mmCIF file of C-alpha atoms in Angstrom:
data_model
loop_
_atom_site.group_PDB
_atom_site.id
_atom_site.type_symbol
_atom_site.label_atom_id
_atom_site.label_comp_id
_atom_site.label_asym_id
_atom_site.label_seq_id
_atom_site.Cartn_x
_atom_site.Cartn_y
_atom_site.Cartn_z
ATOM 1 C CA MET X 1 63.798 41.584 -94.691
ATOM 2 C CA PRO X 2 60.192 40.703 -94.097
ATOM 3 C CA ILE X 3 58.533 40.664 -91.102
ATOM 4 C CA MET X 4 57.060 37.135 -90.322
ATOM 5 C CA ILE X 5 60.903 36.146 -90.838
ATOM 6 C CA LYS X 6 61.509 38.894 -88.579
ATOM 7 C CA ARG X 7 57.817 37.668 -86.025
ATOM 8 C CA SER X 8 59.687 33.798 -86.268
ATOM 9 C CA ILE X 9 63.358 34.840 -85.161
ATOM 10 C CA LEU X 10 62.047 36.495 -82.327
ATOM 11 C CA PHE X 11 59.851 33.547 -80.711
ATOM 12 C CA LEU X 12 62.605 31.148 -80.761
ATOM 13 C CA TYR X 13 64.482 33.854 -79.572
ATOM 14 C CA ILE X 14 62.564 34.213 -76.641
ATOM 15 C CA PHE X 15 61.454 30.053 -76.494
ATOM 16 C CA VAL X 16 65.079 28.777 -75.916
ATOM 17 C CA LEU X 17 65.202 31.867 -73.040
ATOM 18 C CA TYR X 18 61.740 30.617 -71.502
ATOM 19 C CA SER X 19 64.025 27.028 -71.783
ATOM 20 C CA THR X 20 66.542 28.162 -69.601
ATOM 21 C CA ILE X 21 65.151 29.516 -66.634
ATOM 22 C CA VAL X 22 63.330 26.971 -65.980
ATOM 23 C CA SER X 23 65.816 24.655 -65.973
ATOM 24 C CA ALA X 24 67.997 26.540 -63.489
ATOM 25 C CA ILE X 25 65.088 26.287 -61.376
ATOM 26 C CA GLU X 26 66.007 24.490 -58.417
ATOM 27 C CA PRO X 27 63.675 23.690 -55.138
ATOM 28 C CA VAL X 28 66.304 24.099 -51.271
ATOM 29 C CA SER X 29 63.537 22.704 -49.946
ATOM 30 C CA LYS X 30 59.503 20.920 -49.945
ATOM 31 C CA ASN X 31 59.541 20.114 -47.024
ATOM 32 C CA VAL X 32 57.501 23.056 -44.577
ATOM 33 C CA GLU X 33 58.946 22.933 -41.024
ATOM 34 C CA ILE X 34 56.334 24.307 -37.922
ATOM 35 C CA GLU X 35 57.001 25.481 -34.425
ATOM 36 C CA SER X 36 54.413 25.924 -32.400
ATOM 37 C CA ASN X 37 54.505 28.206 -29.152
ATOM 38 C CA VAL X 38 52.338 28.033 -26.508
ATOM 39 C CA THR X 39 51.179 32.612 -25.088
ATOM 40 C CA GLU X 40 50.334 32.958 -22.085
ATOM 41 C CA ASP X 41 46.618 32.794 -22.414
ATOM 42 C CA SER X 42 46.642 29.555 -23.124
ATOM 43 C CA ASN X 43 46.623 29.947 -26.897
ATOM 44 C CA ILE X 44 48.999 28.101 -29.999
ATOM 45 C CA ILE X 45 50.179 30.278 -31.682
ATOM 46 C CA GLU X 46 51.927 27.615 -34.892
ATOM 47 C CA THR X 47 54.497 29.150 -37.425
ATOM 48 C CA GLN X 48 55.574 27.704 -40.511
ATOM 49 C CA TYR X 49 58.631 28.536 -42.811
ATOM 50 C CA ALA X 50 59.016 27.520 -46.627
ATOM 51 C CA VAL X 51 62.459 29.016 -49.143
ATOM 52 C CA CYS X 52 63.328 27.947 -52.366
ATOM 53 C CA LYS X 53 65.728 29.347 -54.568
ATOM 54 C CA ILE X 54 66.463 30.093 -58.010
ATOM 55 C CA SER X 55 70.100 29.555 -60.016
ATOM 56 C CA THR X 56 70.376 30.257 -63.656
ATOM 57 C CA GLU X 57 74.086 31.576 -65.870
ATOM 58 C CA GLU X 58 72.565 35.844 -65.722
ATOM 59 C CA LEU X 59 70.623 35.585 -60.986
ATOM 60 C CA VAL X 60 70.541 33.853 -58.564
ATOM 61 C CA ALA X 61 68.155 34.707 -55.790
ATOM 62 C CA ASN X 62 66.525 32.888 -52.410
ATOM 63 C CA ALA X 63 62.549 33.455 -51.582
ATOM 64 C CA HIS X 64 61.836 33.190 -47.993
ATOM 65 C CA ALA X 65 57.959 32.624 -46.918
ATOM 66 C CA THR X 66 56.250 32.862 -43.070
ATOM 67 C CA VAL X 67 52.862 31.745 -42.213
ATOM 68 C CA THR X 68 51.531 32.071 -38.861
ATOM 69 C CA LYS X 69 48.164 31.201 -36.770
ATOM 70 C CA VAL X 70 46.703 31.415 -33.650
ATOM 71 C CA LEU X 71 44.588 28.384 -32.345
ATOM 72 C CA THR X 72 42.493 28.826 -29.935
ATOM 73 C CA GLY X 73 38.976 27.284 -28.415
ATOM 74 C CA ALA X 74 38.167 23.850 -28.985
ATOM 75 C CA CYS X 75 41.355 23.350 -31.720
ATOM 76 C CA ASN X 76 43.220 24.021 -28.394
ATOM 77 C CA ALA X 77 45.053 20.528 -26.991
ATOM 78 C CA LYS X 78 45.682 21.618 -23.753
ATOM 79 C CA THR X 79 41.820 23.622 -23.440
ATOM 80 C CA VAL X 80 40.849 20.396 -24.256
ATOM 81 C CA GLU X 81 42.593 18.790 -22.380
ATOM 82 C CA ALA X 82 41.363 20.571 -19.241
ATOM 83 C CA ARG X 83 37.889 20.547 -19.821
ATOM 84 C CA PHE X 84 38.711 16.191 -19.994
ATOM 85 C CA GLN X 85 39.973 15.738 -16.193
ATOM 86 C CA LYS X 86 37.277 18.681 -15.301
ATOM 87 C CA LEU X 87 35.148 16.698 -17.044
ATOM 88 C CA GLU X 88 36.072 13.472 -15.082
ATOM 89 C CA LYS X 89 36.230 15.066 -11.247
ATOM 90 C CA ASN X 90 32.503 16.256 -11.971
ATOM 91 C CA LEU X 91 32.342 12.726 -12.863
ATOM 92 C CA SER X 92 33.564 11.214 -9.478
ATOM 93 C CA ASP X 93 32.402 14.034 -7.912
ATOM 94 C CA GLU X 94 28.582 12.564 -8.755
ATOM 95 C CA LEU X 95 29.330 9.467 -8.337
ATOM 96 C CA GLN X 96 31.295 9.757 -4.631
ATOM 97 C CA GLU X 97 27.356 12.088 -3.851
ATOM 98 C CA ILE X 98 25.444 8.853 -5.504
ATOM 99 C CA LYS X 99 27.012 6.356 -3.078
ATOM 100 C CA ILE X 100 26.949 8.211 0.139
ATOM 101 C CA LEU X 101 22.717 9.032 -1.150
ATOM 102 C CA LEU X 102 22.768 5.708 -0.914
ATOM 103 C CA ARG X 103 24.569 4.511 2.553
ATOM 104 C CA THR X 104 21.877 6.968 3.860
ATOM 105 C CA LEU X 105 19.964 5.625 2.607
ATOM 106 C CA MET X 106 20.128 1.622 3.785
ATOM 107 C CA GLU X 107 21.171 3.213 6.870
ATOM 108 C CA GLN X 108 17.993 5.101 7.738
ATOM 109 C CA ARG X 109 16.209 1.508 6.199
ATOM 110 C CA ASP X 110 17.902 -0.671 9.132
ATOM 111 C CA ILE X 111 17.024 1.532 11.673
ATOM 112 C CA SER X 112 13.156 1.873 9.532
ATOM 113 C CA SER X 113 12.920 -2.031 9.772
ATOM 114 C CA LYS X 114 14.555 -2.358 13.838
ATOM 115 C CA ILE X 115 12.094 -0.067 14.973
ATOM 116 C CA ASN X 116 8.530 -1.521 12.985
ATOM 117 C CA ASP X 117 10.713 -5.137 14.472
ATOM 118 C CA THR X 118 10.720 -3.383 18.690
ATOM 119 C CA ILE X 119 6.981 -2.292 17.377
ATOM 120 C CA TYR X 120 5.418 -5.262 16.111
ATOM 121 C CA ARG X 121 7.038 -7.386 19.206
ATOM 122 C CA ASN X 122 5.942 -4.814 21.931
ATOM 123 C CA ASN X 123 2.752 -4.619 20.512
ATOM 124 C CA LYS X 124 2.410 -8.351 20.461
ATOM 125 C CA GLN X 125 3.799 -8.577 24.189
ATOM 126 C CA ASN X 126 0.432 -6.332 24.965
ATOM 127 C CA VAL X 127 -1.867 -7.982 22.930
ATOM 128 C CA LYS X 128 -0.761 -10.682 24.772
ATOM 129 C CA PHE X 129 -0.840 -9.584 28.650
ATOM 130 C CA ASN X 130 -4.242 -8.038 27.915
ATOM 131 C CA TYR X 131 -4.996 -11.923 27.461
ATOM 132 C CA LYS X 132 -3.079 -12.970 30.499
ATOM 133 C CA ILE X 133 -5.264 -10.527 32.307
ATOM 134 C CA PHE X 134 -8.388 -11.584 30.804
ATOM 135 C CA TYR X 135 -7.932 -15.016 31.506
ATOM 136 C CA ASN X 136 -7.135 -14.608 34.606
ATOM 137 C CA ASN X 137 -10.266 -12.106 34.693
ATOM 138 C CA HIS X 138 -11.667 -15.817 34.444
ATOM 139 C CA ASN X 139 -15.139 -14.249 34.877
ATOM 140 C CA VAL X 140 -15.093 -11.048 32.789
ATOM 141 C CA SER X 141 -15.227 -11.007 29.766
ATOM 142 C CA PRO X 142 -13.205 -9.072 26.845
ATOM 143 C CA ARG X 143 -17.287 -7.715 25.649
ATOM 144 C CA GLN X 144 -18.269 -6.811 28.949
ATOM 145 C CA ASN X 145 -17.832 -3.276 28.830
ATOM 146 C CA GLU X 146 -20.260 -3.500 25.451
ATOM 147 C CA ILE X 147 -22.765 -5.074 27.783
ATOM 148 C CA ASN X 148 -22.443 -2.433 30.665
ATOM 149 C CA GLU X 149 -23.315 0.529 27.768
ATOM 150 C CA PHE X 150 -26.021 -1.114 25.387
ATOM 151 C CA ASN X 151 -27.541 -4.270 26.765
ATOM 152 C CA TYR X 152 -31.516 -3.241 27.428
ATOM 153 C CA THR X 153 -31.277 0.707 26.197
ATOM 154 C CA ILE X 154 -32.687 2.274 23.065
ATOM 155 C CA LYS X 155 -29.986 4.143 21.492
ATOM 156 C CA THR X 156 -29.807 7.168 18.454
ATOM 157 C CA GLU X 157 -27.911 6.543 14.967
ATOM 158 C CA SER X 158 -24.622 8.596 15.212
ATOM 159 C CA LEU X 159 -25.195 8.579 10.916
ATOM 160 C CA ASN X 160 -29.051 9.208 10.921
ATOM 161 C CA LYS X 161 -30.209 11.329 13.813
ATOM 162 C CA SER X 162 -34.131 9.970 13.491
ATOM 163 C CA SER X 163 -33.200 6.346 13.734
ATOM 164 C CA LYS X 164 -33.029 4.499 17.022
ATOM 165 C CA PHE X 165 -32.232 0.708 16.945
ATOM 166 C CA PHE X 166 -32.578 -1.323 20.656
ATOM 167 C CA THR X 167 -30.277 -3.376 21.755
ATOM 168 C CA TYR X 168 -30.304 -6.782 24.463
ATOM 169 C CA TYR X 169 -27.689 -9.591 24.847
ATOM 170 C CA TRP X 170 -27.899 -12.635 26.428
ATOM 171 C CA GLU X 171 -24.924 -15.202 28.084
ATOM 172 C CA ILE X 172 -25.419 -18.971 26.990
ATOM 173 C CA ARG X 173 -23.646 -21.249 29.906
ATOM 174 C CA ASP X 174 -22.370 -24.464 30.200
ATOM 175 C CA PHE X 175 -22.148 -24.469 26.378
ATOM 176 C CA GLU X 176 -19.912 -27.190 26.173
ATOM 177 C CA GLU X 177 -22.120 -29.237 27.726
ATOM 178 C CA LYS X 178 -24.274 -28.117 25.538
ATOM 179 C CA LEU X 179 -23.403 -28.701 22.537
ATOM 180 C CA SER X 180 -21.757 -32.281 22.784
ATOM 181 C CA LYS X 181 -24.154 -33.567 25.002
ATOM 182 C CA TRP X 182 -27.756 -32.724 24.255
ATOM 183 C CA ASP X 183 -29.924 -33.950 21.597
ATOM 184 C CA ARG X 184 -32.445 -31.941 18.843
ATOM 185 C CA THR X 185 -34.123 -31.847 20.570
ATOM 186 C CA ARG X 186 -33.189 -30.049 23.007
ATOM 187 C CA PHE X 187 -33.217 -26.138 23.371
ATOM 188 C CA GLU X 188 -32.421 -23.172 25.459
ATOM 189 C CA ARG X 189 -35.043 -20.098 25.756
ATOM 190 C CA SER X 190 -34.168 -16.885 27.379
ATOM 191 C CA SER X 191 -35.568 -14.924 29.939
ATOM 192 C CA THR X 192 -38.323 -12.697 29.044
ATOM 193 C CA PHE X 193 -37.861 -8.560 28.576
ATOM 194 C CA TYR X 194 -39.342 -5.708 26.874
ATOM 195 C CA VAL X 195 -38.210 -3.691 24.271
ATOM 196 C CA GLY X 196 -38.484 -0.331 26.195
ATOM 197 C CA GLN X 197 -41.204 0.509 28.108
ATOM 198 C CA PRO X 198 -43.869 0.645 26.933
ATOM 199 C CA GLY X 199 -42.429 -1.888 24.752
ATOM 200 C CA TYR X 200 -42.792 -5.737 23.019
ATOM 201 C CA ALA X 201 -41.957 -8.744 24.746
ATOM 202 C CA MET X 202 -40.247 -11.322 22.893
ATOM 203 C CA TYR X 203 -37.646 -13.943 23.882
ATOM 204 C CA LEU X 204 -34.775 -15.365 21.866
ATOM 205 C CA LYS X 205 -34.228 -19.516 21.566
ATOM 206 C CA ILE X 206 -30.481 -22.050 21.040
ATOM 207 C CA ILE X 207 -31.097 -25.909 19.632
ATOM 208 C CA PRO X 208 -27.541 -25.722 19.836
ATOM 209 C CA LYS X 209 -27.811 -29.091 18.131
ATOM 210 C CA TYR X 210 -30.773 -27.934 14.987
ATOM 211 C CA PHE X 211 -29.034 -30.148 12.553
ATOM 212 C CA PRO X 212 -27.323 -33.996 13.112
ATOM 213 C CA ASP X 213 -23.573 -32.325 11.761
ATOM 214 C CA GLY X 214 -24.069 -29.832 14.283
ATOM 215 C CA THR X 215 -25.041 -26.929 12.901
ATOM 216 C CA VAL X 216 -26.329 -24.222 16.750
ATOM 217 C CA PHE X 217 -29.446 -22.214 15.742
ATOM 218 C CA ILE X 218 -30.718 -18.669 17.314
ATOM 219 C CA SER X 219 -34.351 -17.736 16.658
ATOM 220 C CA VAL X 220 -36.220 -14.383 17.774
ATOM 221 C CA GLY X 221 -40.213 -14.528 18.457
ATOM 222 C CA LEU X 222 -42.996 -12.225 20.742
ATOM 223 C CA THR X 223 -44.267 -13.181 23.724
ATOM 224 C CA ARG X 224 -46.917 -12.425 25.766
ATOM 225 C CA GLY X 225 -46.026 -9.358 28.205
ATOM 226 C CA ARG X 226 -47.814 -6.393 30.192
ATOM 227 C CA TYR X 227 -47.881 -3.967 27.322
ATOM 228 C CA ASP X 228 -49.851 -6.212 24.567
ATOM 229 C CA SER X 229 -52.129 -4.111 24.927
ATOM 230 C CA PHE X 230 -50.622 -0.677 24.197
ATOM 231 C CA VAL X 231 -48.120 -1.103 20.778
ATOM 232 C CA LYS X 232 -49.513 -1.449 17.760
ATOM 233 C CA TRP X 233 -49.983 -4.790 15.598
ATOM 234 C CA PRO X 234 -48.392 -6.794 14.364
ATOM 235 C CA PHE X 235 -45.108 -6.392 14.543
ATOM 236 C CA SER X 236 -43.301 -4.628 12.209
ATOM 237 C CA TYR X 237 -39.676 -3.574 13.388
ATOM 238 C CA LYS X 238 -36.733 -4.565 11.729
ATOM 239 C CA ILE X 239 -34.082 -7.325 14.008
ATOM 240 C CA GLN X 240 -30.458 -8.705 13.195
ATOM 241 C CA LEU X 241 -29.176 -11.502 14.946
ATOM 242 C CA SER X 242 -25.757 -12.035 16.019
ATOM 243 C CA ILE X 243 -22.901 -14.146 17.428
ATOM 244 C CA LEU X 244 -20.145 -12.645 18.829
ATOM 245 C CA ASP X 245 -16.465 -12.995 18.781
ATOM 246 C CA GLN X 246 -15.451 -13.194 22.757
ATOM 247 C CA SER X 247 -12.093 -11.874 21.805
ATOM 248 C CA LEU X 248 -9.887 -8.270 22.124
ATOM 249 C CA GLU X 249 -11.282 -5.653 19.821
ATOM 250 C CA GLU X 250 -9.063 -5.458 16.732
ATOM 251 C CA TRP X 251 -9.261 -9.338 16.437
ATOM 252 C CA GLN X 252 -13.141 -9.797 16.841
ATOM 253 C CA GLU X 253 -14.995 -11.272 13.664
ATOM 254 C CA ASP X 254 -18.902 -11.248 15.253
ATOM 255 C CA ARG X 255 -20.876 -13.821 13.084
ATOM 256 C CA PRO X 256 -23.955 -11.240 12.975
ATOM 257 C CA SER X 257 -27.373 -12.365 10.359
ATOM 258 C CA ARG X 258 -28.948 -10.234 7.400
ATOM 259 C CA ILE X 259 -31.605 -7.779 8.542
ATOM 260 C CA TRP X 260 -35.187 -9.472 9.066
ATOM 261 C CA ASP X 261 -38.159 -6.877 7.576
ATOM 262 C CA PRO X 262 -41.159 -9.253 10.182
ATOM 263 C CA THR X 263 -43.618 -7.290 7.355
ATOM 264 C CA ALA X 264 -41.734 -8.979 4.406
ATOM 265 C CA LEU X 265 -41.047 -12.551 6.124
ATOM 266 C CA CYS X 266 -43.105 -15.192 7.159
ATOM 267 C CA THR X 267 -46.771 -14.271 7.786
ATOM 268 C CA GLU X 268 -48.747 -11.848 10.415
ATOM 269 C CA TYR X 269 -49.118 -15.570 12.739
ATOM 270 C CA PHE X 270 -46.373 -15.194 12.992
ATOM 271 C CA TRP X 271 -45.501 -11.123 14.285
ATOM 272 C CA LYS X 272 -49.658 -10.394 15.854
ATOM 273 C CA ARG X 273 -49.747 -10.060 19.312
ATOM 274 C CA PRO X 274 -49.656 -13.453 21.513
ATOM 275 C CA ILE X 275 -53.078 -14.502 22.462
ATOM 276 C CA SER X 276 -54.060 -14.461 26.202
ATOM 277 C CA ILE X 277 -54.643 -17.546 27.708
ATOM 278 C CA GLY X 278 -52.363 -20.611 26.820
ATOM 279 C CA GLU X 279 -49.450 -20.993 25.191
ATOM 280 C CA MET X 280 -47.059 -17.264 26.000
ATOM 281 C CA ASP X 281 -44.937 -17.414 23.230
ATOM 282 C CA ASN X 282 -45.129 -17.239 19.582
ATOM 283 C CA PRO X 283 -43.346 -19.454 16.618
ATOM 284 C CA GLU X 284 -40.068 -17.960 15.791
ATOM 285 C CA CYS X 285 -39.939 -16.788 12.338
ATOM 286 C CA VAL X 286 -36.168 -15.983 11.742
ATOM 287 C CA GLY X 287 -33.464 -17.172 13.047
ATOM 288 C CA LEU X 288 -29.504 -17.654 12.981
ATOM 289 C CA SER X 289 -27.109 -20.335 12.308
ATOM 290 C CA ILE X 290 -23.341 -21.295 12.828
ATOM 291 C CA PRO X 291 -21.458 -24.440 11.651
ATOM 292 C CA ARG X 292 -20.468 -26.413 14.219
ATOM 293 C CA ASN X 293 -16.457 -25.902 13.818
ATOM 294 C CA VAL X 294 -17.043 -21.733 13.679
ATOM 295 C CA ILE X 295 -18.538 -21.934 16.977
ATOM 296 C CA LEU X 296 -15.336 -23.756 18.907
ATOM 297 C CA SER X 297 -12.538 -21.996 16.084
ATOM 298 C CA ARG X 298 -9.841 -20.856 17.555
ATOM 299 C CA LEU X 299 -7.352 -17.921 18.355
ATOM 300 C CA PRO X 300 -4.147 -17.067 16.857
ATOM 301 C CA LEU X 301 -1.668 -19.391 18.023
ATOM 302 C CA VAL X 302 0.167 -16.667 20.136
ATOM 303 C CA PHE X 303 -2.755 -15.697 22.030
ATOM 304 C CA ARG X 304 -3.736 -19.724 23.645
ATOM 305 C CA THR X 305 -3.188 -20.887 26.847
ATOM 306 C CA GLY X 306 -3.037 -23.070 28.481
ATOM 307 C CA LYS X 307 -7.199 -22.936 29.223
ATOM 308 C CA SER X 308 -9.525 -23.875 26.412
ATOM 309 C CA HIS X 309 -10.730 -21.062 25.255
ATOM 310 C CA SER X 310 -12.253 -19.907 21.221
ATOM 311 C CA ARG X 311 -13.216 -17.252 19.408
ATOM 312 C CA TYR X 312 -16.810 -17.400 21.059
ATOM 313 C CA ILE X 313 -16.310 -19.053 23.952
ATOM 314 C CA TRP X 314 -15.634 -18.036 27.115
ATOM 315 C CA ASN X 315 -15.551 -19.652 30.598
ATOM 316 C CA ASP X 316 -18.091 -21.685 28.918
ATOM 317 C CA SER X 317 -20.079 -19.312 27.290
ATOM 318 C CA ILE X 318 -21.345 -17.544 24.672
ATOM 319 C CA LEU X 319 -23.443 -14.259 24.415
ATOM 320 C CA VAL X 320 -25.876 -13.792 21.760
ATOM 321 C CA LYS X 321 -26.733 -9.721 20.197
ATOM 322 C CA LEU X 322 -30.385 -8.757 19.360
ATOM 323 C CA VAL X 323 -30.159 -5.327 17.794
ATOM 324 C CA ILE X 324 -34.241 -4.112 16.533
ATOM 325 C CA TYR X 325 -34.559 -1.359 14.210
ATOM 326 C CA LEU X 326 -36.755 1.345 15.321
#
């Protein structure tokens, strides 16, 4: 038999055999069974089972397969749940701590507010009580200690030890009557005072109604004195005037002038040596103007009593302060 015919018959036989085997294979189950178990260390063991059956006229066979996996870390459902529970507990604890802190801060704020209110009330009562003491002792101004220490004195400045200044206080009494009844031509002159010994003789002057609106004018000038032959002329020291607030120290608002320099103001006529015969006083070159409403300004309502009292009027008197920088 020719070789080609033999090969054809063999190929046909193999093809028939293959077709028979393929048609005989029947899968028993295409589903995979999965079983999960938890170990002592909280890991999960997952086991998968598969079964396959082959059946022909000459052969019957079963195949079994088993696959086992251990799930750990983030894939572990129990571990994930435990971590969520821990996170929830931590958040709850932190929120509780925040609540406690807020409650403590609010309690401290309330306590601090009560303390500040108490201090404020006590201070206000003490200040008002001090005012009542001053009012009861009606002849003593709150500036009296200052007057006793500095009036007619020459002091050294604390910041500049080489600089000295002279201070003089002038009390003008019955001021409200002068303010209301005096016309524009009337004035009051202080007594003559000396700027040291030997020193310049000077005076202050007040016109209670300098302008028609009632503006008060206070001026300073030179006058004839016993030491005129011992001092240098013309007068050249800088000058400042103030009307003093006669409230307690923490409430005082004095009304000072600017500092005047005689060498730059007016002419030598005002600062020369006063003549020895005739008029004693040189004319005034500089002065301080204070509006009437400022002089009559009142203390804060909480410090008022039944007696009449303004910032600048005490016992119907005002205080004028003169400073000369030597």
